[in-house]
Short mmCIF file of C-alpha atoms and ligand atoms in Angstrom, two decimals:
data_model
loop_
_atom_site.label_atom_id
_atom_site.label_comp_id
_atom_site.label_asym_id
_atom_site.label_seq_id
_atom_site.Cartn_x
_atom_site.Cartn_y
_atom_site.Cartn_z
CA UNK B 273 -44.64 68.61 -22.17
CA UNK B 274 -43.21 65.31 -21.31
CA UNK B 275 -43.26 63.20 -17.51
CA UNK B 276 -40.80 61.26 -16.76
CA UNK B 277 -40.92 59.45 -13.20
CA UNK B 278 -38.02 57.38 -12.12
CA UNK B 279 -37.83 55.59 -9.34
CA UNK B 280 -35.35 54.54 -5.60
CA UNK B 281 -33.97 51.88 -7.90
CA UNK B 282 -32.75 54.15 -10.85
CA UNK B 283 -30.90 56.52 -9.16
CA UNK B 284 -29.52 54.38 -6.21
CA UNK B 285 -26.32 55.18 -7.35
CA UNK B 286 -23.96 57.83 -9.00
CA UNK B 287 -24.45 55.48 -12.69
CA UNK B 288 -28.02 55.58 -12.24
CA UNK B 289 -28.17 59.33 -12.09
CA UNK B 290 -25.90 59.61 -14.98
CA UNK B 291 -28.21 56.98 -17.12
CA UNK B 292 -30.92 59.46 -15.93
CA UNK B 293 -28.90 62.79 -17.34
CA UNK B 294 -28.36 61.15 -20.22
CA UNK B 295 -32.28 59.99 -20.48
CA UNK B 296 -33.06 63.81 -19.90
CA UNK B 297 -30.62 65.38 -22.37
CA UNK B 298 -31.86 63.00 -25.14
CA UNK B 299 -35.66 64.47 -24.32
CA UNK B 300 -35.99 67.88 -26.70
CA UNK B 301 -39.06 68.45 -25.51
CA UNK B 302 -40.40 70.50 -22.10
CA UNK B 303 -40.25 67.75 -19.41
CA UNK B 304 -41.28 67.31 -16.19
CA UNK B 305 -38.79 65.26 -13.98
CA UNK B 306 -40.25 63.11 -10.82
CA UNK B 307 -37.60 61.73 -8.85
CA UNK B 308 -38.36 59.36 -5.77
CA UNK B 309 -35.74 59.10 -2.56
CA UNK B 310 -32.34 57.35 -3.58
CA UNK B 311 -32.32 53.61 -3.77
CA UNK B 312 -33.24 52.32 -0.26
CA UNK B 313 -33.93 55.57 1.33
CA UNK B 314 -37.40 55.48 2.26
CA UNK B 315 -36.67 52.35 4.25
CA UNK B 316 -33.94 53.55 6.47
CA UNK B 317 -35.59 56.56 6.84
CA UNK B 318 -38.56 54.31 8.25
CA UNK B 319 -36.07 52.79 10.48
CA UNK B 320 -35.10 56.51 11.53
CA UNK B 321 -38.74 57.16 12.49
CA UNK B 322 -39.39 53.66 14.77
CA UNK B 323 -36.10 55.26 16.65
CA UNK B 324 -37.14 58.45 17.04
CA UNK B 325 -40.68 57.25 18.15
CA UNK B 326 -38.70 55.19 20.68
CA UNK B 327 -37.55 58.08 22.17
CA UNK B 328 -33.89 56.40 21.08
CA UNK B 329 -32.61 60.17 19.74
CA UNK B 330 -29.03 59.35 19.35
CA UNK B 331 -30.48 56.02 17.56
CA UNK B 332 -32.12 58.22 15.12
CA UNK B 333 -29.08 60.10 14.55
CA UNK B 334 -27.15 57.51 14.14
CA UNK B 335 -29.93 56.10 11.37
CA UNK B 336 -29.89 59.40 9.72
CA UNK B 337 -26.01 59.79 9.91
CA UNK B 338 -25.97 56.59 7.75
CA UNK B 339 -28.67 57.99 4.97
CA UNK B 340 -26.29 61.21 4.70
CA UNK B 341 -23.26 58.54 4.38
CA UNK B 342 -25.11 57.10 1.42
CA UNK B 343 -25.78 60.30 -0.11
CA UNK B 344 -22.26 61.90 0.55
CA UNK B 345 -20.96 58.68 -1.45
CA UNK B 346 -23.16 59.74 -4.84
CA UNK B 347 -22.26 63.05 -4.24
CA UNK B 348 -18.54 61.68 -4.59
CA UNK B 349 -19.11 59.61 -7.50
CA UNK B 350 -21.07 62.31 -9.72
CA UNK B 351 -18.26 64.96 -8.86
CA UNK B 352 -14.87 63.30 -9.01
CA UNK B 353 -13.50 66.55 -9.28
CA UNK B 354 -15.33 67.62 -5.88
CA UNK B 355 -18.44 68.69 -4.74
CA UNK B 356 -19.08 72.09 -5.55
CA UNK B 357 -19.64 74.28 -2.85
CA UNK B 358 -23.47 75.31 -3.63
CA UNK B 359 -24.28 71.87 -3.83
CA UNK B 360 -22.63 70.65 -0.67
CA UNK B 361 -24.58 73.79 1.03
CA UNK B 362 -27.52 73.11 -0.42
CA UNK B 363 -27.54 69.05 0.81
CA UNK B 364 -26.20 70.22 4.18
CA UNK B 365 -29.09 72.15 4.59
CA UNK B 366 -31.05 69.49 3.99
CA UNK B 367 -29.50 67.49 6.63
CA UNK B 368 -29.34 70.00 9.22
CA UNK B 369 -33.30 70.20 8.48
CA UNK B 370 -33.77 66.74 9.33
CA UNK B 371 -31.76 66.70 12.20
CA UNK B 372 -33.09 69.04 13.66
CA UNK B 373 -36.55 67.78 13.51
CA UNK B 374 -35.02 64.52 15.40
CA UNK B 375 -33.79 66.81 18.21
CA UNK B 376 -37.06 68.20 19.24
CA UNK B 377 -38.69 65.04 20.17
CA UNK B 378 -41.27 64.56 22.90
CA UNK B 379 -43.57 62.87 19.47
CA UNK B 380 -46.45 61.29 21.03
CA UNK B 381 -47.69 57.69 19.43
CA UNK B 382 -51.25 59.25 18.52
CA UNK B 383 -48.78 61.52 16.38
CA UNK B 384 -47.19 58.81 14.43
CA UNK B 385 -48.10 59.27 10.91
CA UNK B 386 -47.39 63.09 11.07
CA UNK B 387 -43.64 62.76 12.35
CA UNK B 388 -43.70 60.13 9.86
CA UNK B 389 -43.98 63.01 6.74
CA UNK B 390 -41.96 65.54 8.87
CA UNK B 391 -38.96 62.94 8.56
CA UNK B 392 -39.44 60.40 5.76
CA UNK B 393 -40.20 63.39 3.51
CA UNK B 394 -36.42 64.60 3.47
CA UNK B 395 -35.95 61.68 0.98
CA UNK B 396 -37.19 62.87 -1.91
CA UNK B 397 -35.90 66.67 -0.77
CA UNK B 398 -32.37 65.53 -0.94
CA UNK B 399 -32.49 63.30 -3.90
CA UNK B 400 -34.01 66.05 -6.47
CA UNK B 401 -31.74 68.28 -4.77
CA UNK B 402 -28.66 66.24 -5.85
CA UNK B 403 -29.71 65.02 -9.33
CA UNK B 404 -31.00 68.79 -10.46
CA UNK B 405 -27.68 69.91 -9.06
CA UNK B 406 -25.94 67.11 -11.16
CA UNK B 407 -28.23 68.03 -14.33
CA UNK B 408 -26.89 71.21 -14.21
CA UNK B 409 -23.53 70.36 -13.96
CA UNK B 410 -24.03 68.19 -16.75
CA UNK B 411 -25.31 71.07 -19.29
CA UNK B 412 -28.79 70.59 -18.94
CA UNK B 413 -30.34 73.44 -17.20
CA UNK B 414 -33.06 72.99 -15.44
CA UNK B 415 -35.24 73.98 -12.06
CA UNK B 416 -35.61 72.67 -9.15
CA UNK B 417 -39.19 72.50 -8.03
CA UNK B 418 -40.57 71.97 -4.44
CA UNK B 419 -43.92 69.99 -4.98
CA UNK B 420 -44.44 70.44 -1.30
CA UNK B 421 -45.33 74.01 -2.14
CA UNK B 422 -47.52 72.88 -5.43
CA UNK B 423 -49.27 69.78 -4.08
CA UNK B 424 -51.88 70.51 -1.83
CA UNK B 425 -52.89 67.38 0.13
CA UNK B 426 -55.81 65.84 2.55
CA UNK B 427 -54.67 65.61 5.81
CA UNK B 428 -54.86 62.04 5.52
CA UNK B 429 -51.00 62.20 6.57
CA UNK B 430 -48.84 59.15 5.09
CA UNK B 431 -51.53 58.27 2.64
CA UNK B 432 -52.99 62.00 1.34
CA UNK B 433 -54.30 62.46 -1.59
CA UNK B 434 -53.73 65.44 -4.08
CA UNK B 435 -56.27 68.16 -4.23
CA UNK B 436 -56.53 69.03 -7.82
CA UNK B 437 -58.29 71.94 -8.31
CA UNK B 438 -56.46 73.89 -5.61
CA UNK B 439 -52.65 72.44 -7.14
CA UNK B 440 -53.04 72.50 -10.50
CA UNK B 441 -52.78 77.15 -10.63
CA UNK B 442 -49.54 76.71 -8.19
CA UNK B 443 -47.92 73.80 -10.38
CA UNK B 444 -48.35 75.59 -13.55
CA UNK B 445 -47.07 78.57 -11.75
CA UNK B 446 -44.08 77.06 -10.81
CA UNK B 447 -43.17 75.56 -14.57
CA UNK B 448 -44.60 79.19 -16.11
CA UNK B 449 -42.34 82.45 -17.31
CA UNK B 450 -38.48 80.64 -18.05
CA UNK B 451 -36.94 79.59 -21.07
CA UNK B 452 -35.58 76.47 -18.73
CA UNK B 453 -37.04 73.04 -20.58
CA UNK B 454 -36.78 70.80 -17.52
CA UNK B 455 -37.98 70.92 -14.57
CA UNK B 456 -36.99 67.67 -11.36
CA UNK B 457 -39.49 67.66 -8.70
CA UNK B 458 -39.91 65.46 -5.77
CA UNK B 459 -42.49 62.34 -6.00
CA UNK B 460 -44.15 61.08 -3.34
CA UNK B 461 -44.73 64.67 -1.16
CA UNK B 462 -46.91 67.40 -0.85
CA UNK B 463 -48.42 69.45 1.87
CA UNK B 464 -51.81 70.27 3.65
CA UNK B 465 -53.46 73.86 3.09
CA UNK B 466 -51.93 74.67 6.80
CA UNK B 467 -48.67 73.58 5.61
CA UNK B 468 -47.86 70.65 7.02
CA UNK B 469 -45.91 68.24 5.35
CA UNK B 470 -47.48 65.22 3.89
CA UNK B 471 -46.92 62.12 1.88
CA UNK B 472 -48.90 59.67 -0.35
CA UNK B 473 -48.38 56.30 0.19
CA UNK B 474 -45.50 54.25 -0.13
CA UNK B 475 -44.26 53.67 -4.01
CA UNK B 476 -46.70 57.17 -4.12
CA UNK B 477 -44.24 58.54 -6.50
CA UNK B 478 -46.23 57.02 -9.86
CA UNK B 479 -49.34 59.14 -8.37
CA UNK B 480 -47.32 62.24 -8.18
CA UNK B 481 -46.17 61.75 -11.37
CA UNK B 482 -49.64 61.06 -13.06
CA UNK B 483 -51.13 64.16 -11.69
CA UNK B 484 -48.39 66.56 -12.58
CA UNK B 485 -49.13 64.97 -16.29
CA UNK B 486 -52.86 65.53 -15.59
CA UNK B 487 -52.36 68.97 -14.67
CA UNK B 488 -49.83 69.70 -17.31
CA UNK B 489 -51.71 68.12 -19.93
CA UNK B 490 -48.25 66.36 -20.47
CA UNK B 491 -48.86 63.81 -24.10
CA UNK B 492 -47.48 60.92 -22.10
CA UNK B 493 -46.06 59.91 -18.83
CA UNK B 494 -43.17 57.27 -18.71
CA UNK B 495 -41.71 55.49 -15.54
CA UNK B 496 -38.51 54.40 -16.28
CA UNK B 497 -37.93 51.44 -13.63
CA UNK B 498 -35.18 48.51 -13.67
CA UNK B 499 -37.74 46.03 -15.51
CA UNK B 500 -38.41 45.00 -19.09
CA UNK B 501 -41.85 46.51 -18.76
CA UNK B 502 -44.96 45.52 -17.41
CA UNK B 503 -44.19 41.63 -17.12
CA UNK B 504 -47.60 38.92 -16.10
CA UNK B 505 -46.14 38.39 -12.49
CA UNK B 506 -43.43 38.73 -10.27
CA UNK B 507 -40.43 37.46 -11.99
CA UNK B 508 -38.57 36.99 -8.76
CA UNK B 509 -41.53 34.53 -7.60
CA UNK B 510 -41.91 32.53 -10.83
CA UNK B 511 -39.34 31.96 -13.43
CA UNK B 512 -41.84 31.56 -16.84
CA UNK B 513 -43.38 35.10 -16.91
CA UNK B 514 -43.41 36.71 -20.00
CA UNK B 515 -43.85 40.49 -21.04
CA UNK B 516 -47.14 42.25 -21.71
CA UNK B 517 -46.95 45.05 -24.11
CA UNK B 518 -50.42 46.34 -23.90
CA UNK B 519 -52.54 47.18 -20.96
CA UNK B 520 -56.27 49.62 -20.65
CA UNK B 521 -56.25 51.85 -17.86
CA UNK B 522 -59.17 49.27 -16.85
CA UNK B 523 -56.83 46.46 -16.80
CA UNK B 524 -53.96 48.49 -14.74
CA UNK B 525 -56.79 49.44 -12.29
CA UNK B 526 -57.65 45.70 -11.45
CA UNK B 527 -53.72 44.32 -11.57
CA UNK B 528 -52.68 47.74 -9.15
CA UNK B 529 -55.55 47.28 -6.44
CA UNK B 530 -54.82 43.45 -6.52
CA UNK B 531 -51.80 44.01 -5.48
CA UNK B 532 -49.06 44.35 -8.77
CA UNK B 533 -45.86 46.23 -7.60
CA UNK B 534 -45.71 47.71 -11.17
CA UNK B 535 -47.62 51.42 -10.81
CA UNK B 536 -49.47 52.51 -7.40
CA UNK B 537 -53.26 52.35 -7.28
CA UNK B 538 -53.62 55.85 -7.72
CA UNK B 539 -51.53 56.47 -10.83
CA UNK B 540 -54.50 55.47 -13.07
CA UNK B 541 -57.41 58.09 -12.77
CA UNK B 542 -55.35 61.34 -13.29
CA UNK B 543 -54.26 59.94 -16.64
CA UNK B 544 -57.28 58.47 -17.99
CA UNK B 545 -59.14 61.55 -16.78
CA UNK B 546 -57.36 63.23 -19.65
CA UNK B 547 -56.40 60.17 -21.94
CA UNK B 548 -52.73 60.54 -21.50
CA UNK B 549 -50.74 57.04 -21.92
CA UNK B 550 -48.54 56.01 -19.51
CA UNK B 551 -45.24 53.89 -20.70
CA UNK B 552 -43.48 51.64 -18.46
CA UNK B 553 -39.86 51.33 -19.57
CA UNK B 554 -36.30 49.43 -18.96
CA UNK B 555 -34.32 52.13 -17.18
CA UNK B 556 -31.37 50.49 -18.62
CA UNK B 557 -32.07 49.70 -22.28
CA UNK B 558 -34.00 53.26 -23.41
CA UNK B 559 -33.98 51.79 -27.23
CA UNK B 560 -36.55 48.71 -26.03
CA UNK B 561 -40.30 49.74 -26.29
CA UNK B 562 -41.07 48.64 -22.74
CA UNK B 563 -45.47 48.48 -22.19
CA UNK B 564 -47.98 51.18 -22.73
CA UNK B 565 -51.29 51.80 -20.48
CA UNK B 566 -54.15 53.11 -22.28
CA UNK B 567 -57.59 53.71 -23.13
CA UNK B 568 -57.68 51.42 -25.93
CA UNK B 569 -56.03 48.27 -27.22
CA UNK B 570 -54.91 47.09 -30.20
CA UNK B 571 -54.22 43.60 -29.36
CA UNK B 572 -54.93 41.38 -26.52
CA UNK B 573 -53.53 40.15 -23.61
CA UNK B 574 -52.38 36.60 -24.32
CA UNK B 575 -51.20 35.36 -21.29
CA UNK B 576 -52.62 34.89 -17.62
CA UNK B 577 -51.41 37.36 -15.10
CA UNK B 578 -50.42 36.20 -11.59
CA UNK B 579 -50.14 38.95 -8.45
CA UNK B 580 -50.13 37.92 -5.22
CA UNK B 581 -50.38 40.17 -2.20
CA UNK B 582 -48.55 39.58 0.41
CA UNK B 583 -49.12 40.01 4.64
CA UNK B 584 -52.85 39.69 4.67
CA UNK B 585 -55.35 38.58 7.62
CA UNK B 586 -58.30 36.76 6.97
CA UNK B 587 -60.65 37.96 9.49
CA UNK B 588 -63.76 35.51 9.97
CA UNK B 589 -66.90 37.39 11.95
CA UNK B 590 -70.26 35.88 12.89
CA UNK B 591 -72.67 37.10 15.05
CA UNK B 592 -72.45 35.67 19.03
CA UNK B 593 -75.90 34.41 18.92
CA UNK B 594 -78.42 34.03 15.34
CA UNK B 595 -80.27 37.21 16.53
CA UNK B 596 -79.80 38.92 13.62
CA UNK B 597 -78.09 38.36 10.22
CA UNK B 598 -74.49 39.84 9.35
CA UNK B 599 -75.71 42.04 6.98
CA UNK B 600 -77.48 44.11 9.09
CA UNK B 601 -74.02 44.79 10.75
CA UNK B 602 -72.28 45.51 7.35
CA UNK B 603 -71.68 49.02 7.77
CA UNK B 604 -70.70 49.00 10.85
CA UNK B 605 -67.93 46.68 10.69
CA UNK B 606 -66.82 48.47 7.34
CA UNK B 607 -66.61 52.02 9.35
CA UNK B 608 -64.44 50.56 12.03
CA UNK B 609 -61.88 49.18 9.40
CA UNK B 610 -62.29 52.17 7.59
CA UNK B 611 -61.85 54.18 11.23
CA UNK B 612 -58.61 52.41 11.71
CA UNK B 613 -58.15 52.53 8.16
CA UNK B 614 -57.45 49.04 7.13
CA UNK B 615 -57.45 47.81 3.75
CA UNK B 616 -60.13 45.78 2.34
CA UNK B 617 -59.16 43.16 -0.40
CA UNK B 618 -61.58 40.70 -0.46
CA UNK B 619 -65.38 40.35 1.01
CA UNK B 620 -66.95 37.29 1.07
CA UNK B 621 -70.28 36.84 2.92
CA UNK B 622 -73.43 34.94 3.80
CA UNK B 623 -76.05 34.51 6.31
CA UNK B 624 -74.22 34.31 9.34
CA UNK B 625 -70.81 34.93 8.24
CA UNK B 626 -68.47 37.34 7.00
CA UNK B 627 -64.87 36.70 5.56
CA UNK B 628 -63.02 39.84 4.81
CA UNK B 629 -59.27 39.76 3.84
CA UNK B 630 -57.45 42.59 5.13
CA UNK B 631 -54.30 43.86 4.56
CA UNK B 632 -51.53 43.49 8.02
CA UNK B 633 -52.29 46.30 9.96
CA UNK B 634 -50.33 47.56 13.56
CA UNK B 635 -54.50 48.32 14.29
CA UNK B 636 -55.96 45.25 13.60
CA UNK B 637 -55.53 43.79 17.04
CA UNK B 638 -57.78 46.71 18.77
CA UNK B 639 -60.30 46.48 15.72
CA UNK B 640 -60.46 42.53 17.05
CA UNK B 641 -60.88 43.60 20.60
CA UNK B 642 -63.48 46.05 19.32
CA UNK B 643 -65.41 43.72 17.37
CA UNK B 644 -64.93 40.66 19.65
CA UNK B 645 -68.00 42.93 21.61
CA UNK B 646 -70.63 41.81 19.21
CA UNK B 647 -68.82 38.57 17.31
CA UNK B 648 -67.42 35.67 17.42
CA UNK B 649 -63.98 36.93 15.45
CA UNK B 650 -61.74 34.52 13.96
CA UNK B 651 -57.98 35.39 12.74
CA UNK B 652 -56.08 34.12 10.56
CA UNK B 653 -52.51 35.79 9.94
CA UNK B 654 -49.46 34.49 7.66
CA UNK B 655 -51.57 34.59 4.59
CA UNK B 656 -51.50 36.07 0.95
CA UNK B 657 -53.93 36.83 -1.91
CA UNK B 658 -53.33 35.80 -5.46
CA UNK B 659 -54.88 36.92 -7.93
CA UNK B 660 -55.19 35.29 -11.43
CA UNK B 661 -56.68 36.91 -13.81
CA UNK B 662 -57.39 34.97 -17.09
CA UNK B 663 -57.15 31.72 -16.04
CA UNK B 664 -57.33 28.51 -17.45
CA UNK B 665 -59.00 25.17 -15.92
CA UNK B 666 -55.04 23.73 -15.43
CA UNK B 667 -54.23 27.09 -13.72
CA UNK B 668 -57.49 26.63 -11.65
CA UNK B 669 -56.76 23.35 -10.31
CA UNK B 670 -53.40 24.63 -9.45
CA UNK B 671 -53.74 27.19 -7.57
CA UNK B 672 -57.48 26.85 -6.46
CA UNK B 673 -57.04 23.30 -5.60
CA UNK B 674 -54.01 23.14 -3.70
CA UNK B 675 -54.62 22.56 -0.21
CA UNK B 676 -53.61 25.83 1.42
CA UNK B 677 -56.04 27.74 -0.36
CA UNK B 678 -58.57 28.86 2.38
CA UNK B 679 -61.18 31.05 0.10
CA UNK B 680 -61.82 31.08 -3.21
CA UNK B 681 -63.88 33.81 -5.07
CA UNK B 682 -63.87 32.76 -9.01
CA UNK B 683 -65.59 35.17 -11.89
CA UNK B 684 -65.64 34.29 -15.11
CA UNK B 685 -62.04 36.37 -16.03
CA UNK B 686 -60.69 36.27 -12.77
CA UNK B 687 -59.86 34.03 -9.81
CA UNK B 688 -58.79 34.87 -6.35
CA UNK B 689 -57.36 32.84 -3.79
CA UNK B 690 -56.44 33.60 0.29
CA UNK B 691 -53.92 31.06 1.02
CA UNK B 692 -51.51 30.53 3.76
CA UNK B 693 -48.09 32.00 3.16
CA UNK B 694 -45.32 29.64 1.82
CA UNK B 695 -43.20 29.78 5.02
CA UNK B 696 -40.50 29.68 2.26
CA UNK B 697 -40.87 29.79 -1.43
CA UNK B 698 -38.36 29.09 -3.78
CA UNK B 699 -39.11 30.68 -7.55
CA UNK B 700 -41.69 28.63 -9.56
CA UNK B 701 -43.07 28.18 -13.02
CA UNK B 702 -46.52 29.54 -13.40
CA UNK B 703 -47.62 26.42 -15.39
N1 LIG Z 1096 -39.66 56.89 -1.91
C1 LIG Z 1096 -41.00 56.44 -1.70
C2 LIG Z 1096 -41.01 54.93 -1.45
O1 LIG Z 1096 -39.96 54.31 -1.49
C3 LIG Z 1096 -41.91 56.79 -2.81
C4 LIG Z 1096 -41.61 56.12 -4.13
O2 LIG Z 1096 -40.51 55.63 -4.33
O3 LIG Z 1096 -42.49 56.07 -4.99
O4 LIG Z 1096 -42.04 54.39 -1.19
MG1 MG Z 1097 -40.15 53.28 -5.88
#
């Protein structure tokens, strides 16, 4: 058994889900098939949710009569000759779902991040809905499986994690007893042992896909995504990045949690758990090799690689008065972030002070208010985290010496630096 994940950008339209088909029908072994939501769905369906929160109902409509528009349109494109009537049911139903989880309303704030996976979660539903329909259509058979009903979450709703031991029996399950090779299933949702719908994260897609390969003991896992491959930074940022063939799981760890769009945090453990490489590669040019992740290298990476992390806070705290020293506060002010679950990137400390880069948070005000009891808190939004990991003195004095850099934490492989955000930033050279 094979993975393949692809992503909102490869099948944003009806040629992307026909480059996919013809991805698939090359494939002659099993394969597992992760789809995300179509192109920008996730987003509007975002948008659908603030509405809907509102208490603006015929807004939300209105949102979600849009996301059906966008979906009718690849409908049109992969069936010139019409939509067949199964399929047309089958998306309708979809639709009618959704809508009428809009209708019932009365949500309640505290309740956010539950409606949020009641609605946002009809992305994925409709997309694997429409490309397994189109698959078949195609001549490559294939099922359609609901992850919702083989991914058992947390309840940690937008942001659960998958249990393993209780979805790996009902995952194999699902791909067991048929002669069918190829199986599409949704990325990105699951559901708690009650039930309830649930997702993982934005971009959580990569994570479904790496534990469906853990659990299938799948050889390899490749995300097909509308890059060359794993490239050393953001090529829409700087304009001399070059492509990195090689990566350890180690490596992807440290470039994922600092902030690289390329593969979710997540994606990692569930393949190195069970030593299955993961290839990232160009969605549009299957003969080029793209980059493998793995235990081992054969090379080494050659050039620096640049993330940065956008919408971060840079909280200073300090005690109101030198009656005691910061650390004996620690956990305390690591529980309340954790309470309102804000993400830590960065902890610097000493004595008296403690400088903790966080990621933008709709929280972070109250956790202020909360902390602003005990401390003196200082705030600084509008800034961004860049990572650099082997750098070189000229790189240093860069980036660590330009003056908007407001903390600097430098080991011997890798620097980062909180700096204010470029209230406009045109693409650069690294160098
Ligand atoms: N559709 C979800 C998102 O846009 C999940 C994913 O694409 O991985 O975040
Ligand atoms: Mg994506």
């Amino acid at each position: 058994m094979k993975v393949y994940k692809f992503g909102g950008a490869s099948v944003r339209s009806a040629d992307g889900v026909r480059n996919l088909c013809d991805i698939v029908r090359e494939e002659t072994e099993p394969l597992f098939v992760v789809v995300s939501a179509m192109g920008k769905t996730t987003n509007a369906l975002e948008g659908v949710l603030e509405r809907f929160m509102a208490g603006d109902r015929d807004g939300a409509l209105d949102g979600f009569a849009q996301v059906e528009r966008n979906h009718e349109e690849i409908l049109a494109g992969l069936f010139p000759e019409g939509v067949p009537a199964t399929v047309a049911g089958a998306v309708e139903a979809l639709y009618a779902k959704a809508r009428g989880v809009l209708l019932s309303g009365g949500a309640r704030e505290a309740d956010y991040d539950r409606w949020y996976d009641r609605i946002v979660s009809f992305g994925e539903l409709i997309s694997t809905t429409i490309v397994s329909a189109y698959l078949e259509r195609a001549g490559v058979p294939n099922r359609w499986i609901d992850m919702r009903r083989c991914f058992v979450t947390s309840t940690r709703h937008r942001d659960a994690n998958i249990n393993l031991p209780l979805s790996a029996p009902l995952l194999k399950r699902a791909v067991a007893g048929t002669p069918v090779r190829v199986f599409v299933g949704q990325g990105f949702i699951g559901s708690t042992a009650a039930g309830d719908p649930t997702t993982l994260g934005r971009e959580g897609s990569d994570y479904s896909a790496a534990v469906a390969a853990n659990i299938l003991d799948a050889e390899s896992l490749s995300i097909w995504k509308d890059v060359e491959g794993i490239l050393n930074a953001d090529p829409k940022l700087f304009a001399d990045t070059v492509y990195i063939p090689e990566l350890t799981y180690l490596d992807a760890i440290e470039l994922a949690y600092s902030g690289a769009q390329i593969i979710h945090p997540k994606t990692i453990k569930p393949l190195q758990n069970k030593n299955i490489p993961l290839y990232v590669r160009p969605f549009s040019d299957k003969g080029k090799p793209g980059s493998v992740i793995r235990g081992e290298m054969t090379g080494r990476i050659e050039a620096p690689i640049l993330i940065l992390k956008p919408n971060q806070v840079l909280l200073s705290i300090r005690p109101k008065d030198f009656s005691f020293v910061i650390e004996d506060r620690m956990v305390y002010i690591f529980s309340l972030l954790e309470q309102y679950r804000i993400r830590t990137n960065l902890i610097q400390s000493s004595a008296v002070n403690l400088s903790i880069c966080v990621d933008a948070s709709r929280h972070l005000k109250e956790v202020a208010e909360r902390l602003r009891q005990e401390f003196r808190v200082v705030y600084n939004s509008d800034m961004e985290l860049l990572t650099i990991r082997g750098y070189t003195p000229p790189l240093y004095e860069k980036y660590a010496e330009s003056s908007n850099a407001y903390l600097i934490q430098k080991t011997r492989k890798m620097v980062r630096i909180v700096r204010r955000t470029f209230p406009w930033r045109p693409q650069t050279n690294i160098y």
